[in-house]
Amino acid sequence: MFERLSVRTSERDCLVDITAQVQRLVTQCGMREGICTVFVPHTTAGLTINENADPTVGSDILRSLAKIVPWHDQYDHAEGNSAAHIKASLVGSSHTILVIGGQLRLGTWQGLYLAEFDGPRTRQVWVKVIAG
Amino acid sequence: MFERLSVRTSERDCLVDITAQVQRLVTQCGMREGICTVFVPHTTAGLTINENADPTVGSDILRSLAKIVPWHDQYDHAEGNSAAHIKASLVGSSHTILVIGGQLRLGTWQGLYLAEFDGPRTRQVWVKVIAG
Amino acid sequence: MFERLSVRTSERDCLVDITAQVQRLVTQCGMREGICTVFVPHTTAGLTINENADPTVGSDILRSLAKIVPWHDQYDHAEGNSAAHIKASLVGSSHTILVIGGQLRLGTWQGLYLAEFDGPRTRQVWVKVIAG
């Protein structure tokens, strides 16, 4: 099973909750027990797992990342989006989540987010479930 | 095989070595070859692999993270623990480790740590081994 | 299948593209569909996935990490390489990549890099493919 999602992002920096879409793919494939690897094939976006309740957590994460890695700095990369590349390396491109009883097993307050750092764009997310 | 650990943390920020506990679960399940996915179902704690010999490495990591993401800043999240959420996204919630000959295969100086950023609390760690 | 690569790094901080070497191991093992877990058994080096086209992206990442985690600071660890340990925890020690049709499935602009933070050294990279 290998599936792809297409995710539209609306701002330069934003977190898009993709938990329900990934769960739908897991449900469709019918796999009950295993692990689900989620992978973002981009170099200026990543994946992160964080709070799904209060949206200010997401905005605090993005604002803090913007302080840690300022958009304008002495970067050499001519496209001008080095900060987005660096943030992608900080949060990472892949996550592996347990699948138990056909469900992505996340904590109560956890959601899986596409972390957009150079949007708005249409991004892909790749998903594969391994039984076990 | 899906197992859970309960880990008590003793400070707001601390690293707790969980290598031996995760190894025990791997040994119990009898799986000899494969991968072990370790997952923290929390949004203010994470997982990191780093040095298991000199404890000052861990305290340097925590102090450096506290400089990168100050506890007090202009955060919107009303619970006051945004820094912990951000640190969790920086180190990540999951790790996948090789299992060879029934052993978690880590480097000589590596240990697997629960990274607590908003303790003290009792945390869960989820573990699944996939044969292969 | 469990394989090891040996990677020589040439500077204190550098990114070494290991995509082709990891692909060779995946091809050798003959596994067509699954996931590939890549793991660095060191505590002052890590793994990151980022742009494979313009090398200034890599140098911007390294220079930005050096600003975020200065080499000289009030560290306690006597070996003097705390910054390298901290960077390793920020980028992470493992990555899991999809294998589709016998190929490591990366985005067009993505490469897999060993991130050296305390070189030059000879580093190991461990690779395991799980079918599924």
XYZ file of C-alpha atoms in Angstrom:
396
model
C 0.000 0.000 0.000
C 1.416 3.371 -1.060
C -0.844 6.389 -1.200
C -0.462 10.065 -1.896
C -2.284 13.057 -0.507
C -2.407 16.473 -2.051
C -2.525 19.304 0.486
C -3.200 22.940 -0.335
C -1.502 25.425 1.983
C -2.780 28.969 2.349
C 0.122 31.006 3.734
C 3.900 31.201 3.656
C 4.096 29.573 7.082
C 1.267 27.402 8.314
C 0.456 24.061 9.866
C -2.211 21.975 8.133
C -3.784 19.164 10.152
C -3.646 16.049 7.944
C -4.534 13.490 10.629
C -8.015 12.715 9.257
C -6.791 12.381 5.666
C -3.988 10.007 6.670
C -6.424 8.024 8.840
C -8.732 7.669 5.821
C -5.902 6.101 3.811
C -5.081 3.732 6.667
C -8.762 2.733 6.909
C -8.994 2.196 3.133
C -5.999 -0.123 3.023
C -7.581 -2.332 5.670
C -4.374 -2.899 7.591
C -5.185 -3.419 11.280
C -1.795 -3.607 13.027
C 1.517 -2.101 12.013
C 3.221 1.211 11.475
C 2.415 4.082 9.156
C 5.283 6.068 7.661
C 4.313 9.533 6.466
C 6.791 11.348 4.236
C 6.869 14.846 2.727
C 8.799 14.904 -0.589
C 9.623 18.618 -0.337
C 12.623 20.536 0.964
C 10.822 23.656 2.231
C 8.053 21.877 4.146
C 8.102 19.194 6.812
C 5.950 17.185 9.170
C 5.339 17.723 12.853
C 3.144 16.225 15.532
C 1.774 18.653 18.079
C -1.341 19.892 19.865
C -4.655 19.611 18.030
C -6.797 21.562 20.497
C -5.667 25.165 20.885
C -4.590 26.718 17.551
C -2.340 29.211 19.348
C 0.123 26.355 19.906
C 0.625 26.145 16.143
C 1.024 29.890 15.746
C 3.476 29.990 18.670
C 5.510 27.198 17.022
C 5.647 29.063 13.710
C 6.532 32.397 15.325
C 9.224 30.774 17.433
C 10.721 29.044 14.368
C 10.740 32.418 12.594
C 12.790 33.873 15.453
C 15.189 30.919 15.490
C 15.624 31.013 11.710
C 14.945 34.549 10.437
C 13.620 34.815 6.880
C 16.167 37.500 6.024
C 19.734 36.726 7.013
C 23.094 36.327 5.313
C 22.033 33.362 3.214
C 23.776 32.392 -0.029
C 20.964 30.386 -1.650
C 19.701 32.606 -4.453
C 16.046 31.568 -4.267
C 15.693 33.523 -1.010
C 13.945 30.713 0.878
C 16.859 29.303 2.866
C 14.939 29.783 6.110
C 12.283 27.380 4.832
C 14.914 24.749 3.994
C 16.474 25.062 7.447
C 13.105 24.790 9.230
C 12.342 21.670 7.162
C 15.559 20.069 8.443
C 14.707 21.061 12.021
C 11.229 19.484 12.109
C 12.041 16.656 9.681
C 10.476 15.099 6.582
C 9.117 11.835 7.938
C 7.191 10.489 10.894
C 6.327 6.927 11.816
C 3.107 6.405 13.739
C 1.773 3.180 15.262
C -1.369 1.605 13.779
C -3.401 -0.314 16.362
C -6.790 -1.834 15.571
C -6.878 -0.015 12.245
C -6.368 3.389 13.860
C -3.416 5.759 13.757
C -2.509 5.681 17.415
C -1.809 9.254 18.490
C -1.989 10.826 21.937
C -5.241 12.517 22.937
C -3.916 15.989 22.188
C -1.762 15.085 19.191
C -2.414 15.876 15.556
C -0.189 15.251 12.541
C 0.605 18.446 10.669
C 2.111 19.317 7.331
C 4.438 22.187 8.242
C 4.518 24.634 5.359
C 7.464 27.028 5.417
C 7.387 28.460 1.878
C 3.752 28.567 0.776
C 1.167 28.954 -0.350
C 1.608 25.845 -2.497
C 0.091 22.481 -3.232
C 2.123 19.882 -1.398
C 2.251 16.104 -1.568
C 2.287 13.769 1.391
C 3.227 10.112 0.898
C 1.870 7.395 3.158
C 2.785 3.734 3.519
C 1.528 1.222 6.075
C 3.664 -1.782 7.004
C 1.876 -4.674 8.723
C 3.350 -6.156 11.868
C 3.407 -6.543 19.568
C 2.447 -3.186 21.055
C 3.685 -2.246 24.486
C 3.532 0.775 26.718
C 5.972 2.139 29.242
C 5.195 4.552 32.014
C 8.017 6.967 32.803
C 8.116 9.297 35.792
C 9.998 12.533 35.197
C 11.405 14.550 38.068
C 11.901 18.092 36.762
C 10.428 20.567 34.317
C 13.207 19.816 31.826
C 15.032 16.514 31.970
C 16.202 13.595 29.882
C 15.296 10.123 31.159
C 17.251 7.197 29.731
C 14.680 4.614 28.623
C 17.046 2.360 26.620
C 16.987 -0.528 29.079
C 13.202 -0.443 29.471
C 12.653 -0.450 25.709
C 15.221 -3.262 25.333
C 13.284 -5.294 27.912
C 10.119 -5.001 25.809
C 12.021 -6.017 22.670
C 13.455 -9.025 24.500
C 10.027 -10.021 25.845
C 8.404 -9.998 22.422
C 11.044 -12.414 21.117
C 11.483 -10.625 17.792
C 15.066 -11.096 16.578
C 15.332 -8.971 13.435
C 13.415 -5.865 12.459
C 12.822 -2.304 13.512
C 11.497 -0.820 16.728
C 9.372 2.316 16.550
C 9.226 4.272 19.787
C 6.569 6.960 20.060
C 5.742 9.556 22.717
C 2.006 10.405 22.751
C 2.539 13.826 24.337
C 2.904 17.326 22.923
C 5.249 18.784 25.545
C 7.747 15.918 25.606
C 9.707 14.169 22.878
C 12.343 11.546 22.210
C 16.015 12.016 21.493
C 19.043 9.795 21.031
C 22.280 11.142 22.421
C 25.291 10.395 24.619
C 24.838 7.910 27.464
C 28.222 8.396 29.139
C 28.746 11.946 30.387
C 25.558 13.418 31.906
C 26.747 16.964 31.151
C 25.858 16.334 27.506
C 22.212 16.045 28.522
C 22.306 19.156 30.681
C 24.047 21.087 27.878
C 21.315 19.978 25.451
C 18.558 21.127 27.813
C 20.241 24.461 28.571
C 20.862 25.100 24.892
C 17.226 24.324 24.043
C 16.163 26.750 26.777
C 18.222 29.477 25.106
C 16.852 28.656 21.646
C 13.262 28.567 22.911
C 12.956 30.763 26.029
C 10.265 29.732 28.529
C 8.974 33.292 28.728
C 8.383 35.001 25.408
C 5.478 36.578 23.543
C 3.488 33.362 23.314
C -0.286 33.312 22.807
C -1.012 29.845 24.177
C -2.724 30.455 27.511
C -1.335 27.415 29.319
C 2.082 29.080 29.445
C 3.997 26.056 28.200
C 4.472 26.977 24.538
C 8.239 26.553 24.861
C 7.686 22.893 25.751
C 5.485 22.369 22.683
C 8.090 23.978 20.428
C 10.935 21.889 21.870
C 8.829 18.753 21.319
C 8.504 19.642 17.631
C 12.252 20.301 17.391
C 13.381 16.948 18.796
C 10.403 14.959 17.476
C 7.923 12.433 18.869
C 9.148 9.196 17.302
C 12.335 7.298 16.613
C 12.900 4.107 14.695
C 15.793 1.928 15.823
C 17.138 -1.230 14.177
C 16.727 -4.551 15.988
C 19.532 -7.013 15.201
C 19.842 -10.368 16.931
C 17.163 -9.398 19.424
C 18.995 -6.240 20.489
C 18.183 -2.591 19.926
C 21.147 -1.662 17.794
C 22.457 1.657 19.049
C 25.918 3.167 18.754
C 28.362 2.605 21.611
C 27.730 6.031 23.098
C 24.043 6.311 22.275
C 21.116 6.102 24.652
C 17.416 6.633 23.927
C 15.954 9.411 26.061
C 12.491 10.635 26.870
C 12.909 14.401 26.646
C 10.660 16.024 29.228
C 9.984 19.713 28.631
C 7.035 20.364 30.952
C 7.425 18.086 33.955
C 7.458 16.663 36.425
C 4.810 14.264 35.102
C 4.167 10.626 34.402
C 4.635 10.068 30.687
C 3.791 7.204 28.384
C 6.090 5.742 25.764
C 4.677 3.419 23.105
C 6.788 0.719 21.494
C 6.168 -1.521 18.503
C 8.552 -3.959 16.838
C 8.101 -4.884 13.178
C 9.852 -8.029 11.968
C 11.899 -7.897 8.810
C 18.820 -7.306 5.459
C 21.088 -5.100 7.554
C 23.903 -3.213 5.910
C 26.522 -0.702 6.958
C 28.099 2.160 5.091
C 31.315 3.878 5.991
C 31.349 7.595 5.197
C 34.412 9.820 5.355
C 33.706 13.439 6.248
C 36.131 16.198 5.362
C 35.332 19.120 7.681
C 34.081 19.855 11.167
C 30.636 20.701 9.789
C 29.518 19.273 6.473
C 26.695 17.474 4.728
C 27.615 14.358 2.753
C 25.086 13.127 0.186
C 24.626 9.390 0.835
C 21.541 8.871 -1.355
C 23.324 6.859 -4.053
C 25.128 4.635 -1.551
C 21.916 3.859 0.327
C 20.113 3.218 -2.994
C 22.855 0.733 -3.921
C 22.206 -1.236 -0.726
C 18.459 -1.200 -1.392
C 19.065 -2.448 -4.950
C 21.432 -5.188 -3.721
C 18.935 -6.566 -1.224
C 16.343 -6.956 -3.992
C 13.454 -5.690 -1.874
C 10.909 -3.988 -4.149
C 8.294 -2.526 -1.784
C 8.680 -1.422 1.806
C 10.437 1.119 3.960
C 14.103 1.821 4.483
C 15.280 2.928 7.915
C 18.609 4.738 7.912
C 20.321 5.226 11.259
C 23.481 7.034 12.348
C 25.076 5.408 15.422
C 26.889 8.579 16.504
C 26.040 11.359 18.932
C 27.765 14.253 17.146
C 26.403 13.565 13.654
C 22.883 13.092 12.343
C 20.826 12.604 9.206
C 18.861 15.148 7.247
C 16.927 15.246 3.998
C 17.206 18.461 2.015
C 17.908 19.983 -1.377
C 20.269 18.098 -3.695
C 20.589 20.764 -6.413
C 22.117 23.992 -5.113
C 24.957 23.353 -2.624
C 24.415 26.758 -1.001
C 21.325 25.286 0.677
C 23.582 22.936 2.608
C 26.030 25.662 3.566
C 23.136 27.917 4.651
C 21.782 25.086 6.832
C 25.161 24.558 8.493
C 25.770 28.277 9.035
C 22.297 28.740 10.471
C 22.764 25.782 12.839
C 26.066 27.342 13.952
C 24.204 30.537 14.856
C 21.444 28.657 16.685
C 23.952 26.508 18.594
C 27.268 28.391 18.890
C 30.378 26.220 19.132
C 31.647 28.210 22.093
C 29.140 28.794 24.865
C 28.791 28.008 28.547
C 28.828 24.265 28.075
C 29.793 21.840 30.840
C 30.745 18.841 28.702
C 34.536 18.651 28.926
C 35.138 17.345 25.406
C 34.227 20.768 24.004
C 31.868 19.439 21.341
C 28.509 20.047 23.036
C 27.312 22.066 20.059
C 27.719 18.981 17.860
C 25.676 16.860 20.288
C 22.904 19.458 20.372
C 22.774 19.758 16.575
C 22.556 15.950 16.337
C 19.474 16.009 18.574
C 17.938 18.801 16.486
C 18.228 17.053 13.119
C 17.839 13.514 14.493
C 19.621 10.179 14.125
C 17.183 8.234 11.961
C 15.048 8.651 8.874
C 12.551 6.288 7.318
C 12.122 6.508 3.548
C 9.590 4.705 1.360
C 10.836 2.063 -1.089
C 8.648 1.792 -4.189
C 9.539 -0.422 -7.143
C 12.986 -1.045 -5.701
C 13.772 2.670 -5.465
C 14.191 4.936 -2.461
C 11.277 7.242 -3.110
C 12.475 10.795 -2.494
C 11.143 14.072 -3.852
C 12.732 15.469 -7.017
C 14.892 17.915 -5.100
C 15.574 15.758 -2.063
C 18.814 14.069 -1.113
C 19.663 12.125 2.047
C 22.611 13.614 3.896
C 24.871 12.526 6.689
C 25.135 15.688 8.780
C 28.609 15.869 10.277
C 28.923 18.248 13.220
C 32.282 17.218 14.715
C 34.468 16.032 11.856
C 36.476 15.211 10.004
C 35.881 11.569 10.905
C 34.893 8.258 9.419
C 31.235 7.678 10.244
C 28.985 4.663 10.006
C 25.479 4.639 8.574
C 23.218 1.652 9.204
C 20.497 0.670 6.755
C 17.635 -1.793 7.014
C 14.807 -2.422 4.555
C 11.502 -3.844 5.783
C 9.204 -5.349 3.140
C 5.573 -4.370 3.071
